[in-house]
mmCIF file of C-alpha atoms in Angstrom:
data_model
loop_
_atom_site.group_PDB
_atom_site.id
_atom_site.type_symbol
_atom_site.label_atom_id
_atom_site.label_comp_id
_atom_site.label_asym_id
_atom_site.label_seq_id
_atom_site.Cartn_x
_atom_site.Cartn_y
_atom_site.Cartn_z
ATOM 1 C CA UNK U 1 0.000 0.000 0.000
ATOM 2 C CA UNK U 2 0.891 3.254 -0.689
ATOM 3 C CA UNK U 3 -0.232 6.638 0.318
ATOM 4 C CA UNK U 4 0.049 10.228 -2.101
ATOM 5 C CA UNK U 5 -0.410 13.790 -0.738
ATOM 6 C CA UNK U 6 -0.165 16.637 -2.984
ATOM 7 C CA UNK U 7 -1.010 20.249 -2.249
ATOM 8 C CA UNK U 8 -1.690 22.908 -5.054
ATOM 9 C CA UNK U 9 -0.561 26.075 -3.151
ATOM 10 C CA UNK U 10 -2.816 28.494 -2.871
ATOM 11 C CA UNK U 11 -5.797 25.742 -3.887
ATOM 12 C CA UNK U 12 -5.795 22.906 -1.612
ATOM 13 C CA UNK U 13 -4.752 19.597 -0.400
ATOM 14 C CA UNK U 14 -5.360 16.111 -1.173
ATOM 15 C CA UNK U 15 -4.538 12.341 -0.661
ATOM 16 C CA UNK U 16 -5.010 9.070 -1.748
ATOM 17 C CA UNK U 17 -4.477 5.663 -0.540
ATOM 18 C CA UNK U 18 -3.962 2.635 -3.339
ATOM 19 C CA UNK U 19 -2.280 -0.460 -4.121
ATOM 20 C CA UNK U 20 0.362 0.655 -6.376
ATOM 21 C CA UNK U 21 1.906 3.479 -8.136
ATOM 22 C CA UNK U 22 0.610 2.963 -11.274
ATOM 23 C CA UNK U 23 -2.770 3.347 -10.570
ATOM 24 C CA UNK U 24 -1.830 6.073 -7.242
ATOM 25 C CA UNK U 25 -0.402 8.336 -10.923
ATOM 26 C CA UNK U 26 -3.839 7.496 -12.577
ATOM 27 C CA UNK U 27 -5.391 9.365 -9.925
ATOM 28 C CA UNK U 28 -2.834 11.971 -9.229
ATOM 29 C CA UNK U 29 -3.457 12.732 -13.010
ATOM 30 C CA UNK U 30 -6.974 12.630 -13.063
ATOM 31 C CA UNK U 31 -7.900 14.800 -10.065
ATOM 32 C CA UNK U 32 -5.294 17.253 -10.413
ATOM 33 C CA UNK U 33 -6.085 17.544 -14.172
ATOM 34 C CA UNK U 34 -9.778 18.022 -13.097
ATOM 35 C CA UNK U 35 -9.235 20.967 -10.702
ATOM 36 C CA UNK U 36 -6.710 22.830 -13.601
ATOM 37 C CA UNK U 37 -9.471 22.566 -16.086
ATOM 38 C CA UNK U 38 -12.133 23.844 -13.688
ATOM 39 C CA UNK U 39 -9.824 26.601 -13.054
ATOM 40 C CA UNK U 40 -10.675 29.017 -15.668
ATOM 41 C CA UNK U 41 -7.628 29.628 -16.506
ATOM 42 C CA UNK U 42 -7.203 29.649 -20.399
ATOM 43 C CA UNK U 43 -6.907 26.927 -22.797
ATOM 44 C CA UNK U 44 -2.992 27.873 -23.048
ATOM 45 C CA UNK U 45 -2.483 28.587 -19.289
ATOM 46 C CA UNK U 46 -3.784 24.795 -18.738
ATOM 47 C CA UNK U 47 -1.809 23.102 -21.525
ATOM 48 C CA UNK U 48 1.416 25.013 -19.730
ATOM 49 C CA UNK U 49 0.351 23.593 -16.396
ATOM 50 C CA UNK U 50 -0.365 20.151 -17.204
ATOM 51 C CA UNK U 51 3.140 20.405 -19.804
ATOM 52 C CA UNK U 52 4.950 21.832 -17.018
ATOM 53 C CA UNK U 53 4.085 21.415 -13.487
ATOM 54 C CA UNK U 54 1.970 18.110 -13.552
ATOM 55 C CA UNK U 55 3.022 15.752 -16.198
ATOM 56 C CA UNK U 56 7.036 15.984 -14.687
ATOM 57 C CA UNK U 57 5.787 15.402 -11.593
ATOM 58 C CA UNK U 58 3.368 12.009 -12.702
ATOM 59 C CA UNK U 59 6.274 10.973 -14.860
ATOM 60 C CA UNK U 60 8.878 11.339 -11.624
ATOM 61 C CA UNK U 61 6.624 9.086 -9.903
ATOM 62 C CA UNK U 62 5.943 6.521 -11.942
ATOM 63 C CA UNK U 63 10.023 5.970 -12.105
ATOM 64 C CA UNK U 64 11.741 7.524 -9.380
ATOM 65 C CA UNK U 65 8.527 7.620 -6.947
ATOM 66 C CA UNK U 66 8.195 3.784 -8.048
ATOM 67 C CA UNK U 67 11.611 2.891 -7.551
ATOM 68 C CA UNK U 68 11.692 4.480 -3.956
ATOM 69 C CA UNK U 69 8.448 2.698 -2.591
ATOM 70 C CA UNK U 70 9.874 -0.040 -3.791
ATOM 71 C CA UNK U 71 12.826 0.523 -1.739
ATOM 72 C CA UNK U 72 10.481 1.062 1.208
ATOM 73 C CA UNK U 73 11.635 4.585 1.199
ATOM 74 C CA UNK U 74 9.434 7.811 0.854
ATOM 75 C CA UNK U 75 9.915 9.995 -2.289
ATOM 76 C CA UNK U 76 8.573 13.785 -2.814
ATOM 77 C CA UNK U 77 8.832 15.844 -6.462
ATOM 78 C CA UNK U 78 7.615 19.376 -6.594
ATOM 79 C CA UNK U 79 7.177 21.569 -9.724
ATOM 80 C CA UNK U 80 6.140 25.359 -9.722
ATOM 81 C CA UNK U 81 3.126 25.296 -7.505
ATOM 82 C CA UNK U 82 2.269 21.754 -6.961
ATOM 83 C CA UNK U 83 4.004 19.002 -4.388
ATOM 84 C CA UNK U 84 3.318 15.389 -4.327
ATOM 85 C CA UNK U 85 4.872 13.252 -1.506
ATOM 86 C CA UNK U 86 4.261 9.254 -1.659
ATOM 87 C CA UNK U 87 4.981 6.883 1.283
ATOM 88 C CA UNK U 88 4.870 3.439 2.196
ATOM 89 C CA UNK U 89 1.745 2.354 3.946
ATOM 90 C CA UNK U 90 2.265 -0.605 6.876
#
């Protein structure tokens, strides 16, 4: 088990708890994707943020992040405004 926390400064904070770091980067993606297009920021502003700030950060996880839980170890990545911290879960 793992667990993911990311925070969106200035927005807010949220966690899930999963199986495995594939599918804990599914959701990563998918709900921090959902809150940049509700943003209302323009169609350019959210291709930046997903190019820039969110897909390095999925991408980190799904190598280094993976590599580290499987390590037992924690691993963090942050880009711009967004952090994302994974952990073992006993």
């Amino acid at each position: 088990m793992i667990e993911l926390s990311w925070a969106l400064v200035a927005d807010r904070v949220d966690k899930w708890t999963g199986e495995d770091v594939t599918q804990g980067a599914a959701v990563l993606e998918a709900r921090v994707g959902a809150v940049v297009d509700a943003s209302g920021m323009r169609e350019e502003a959210v291709r930046h943020w997903r190019t820039d700030f969110l897909s390095p950060v999925v991408g980190s996880l799904r190598t280094e992040g993976a590599a580290a839980l499987a390590r037992g170890e924690s691993w963090s990545k942050a880009a711009g405004p967004f952090l994302v911290c994974a952990s073992p879960v006993a």
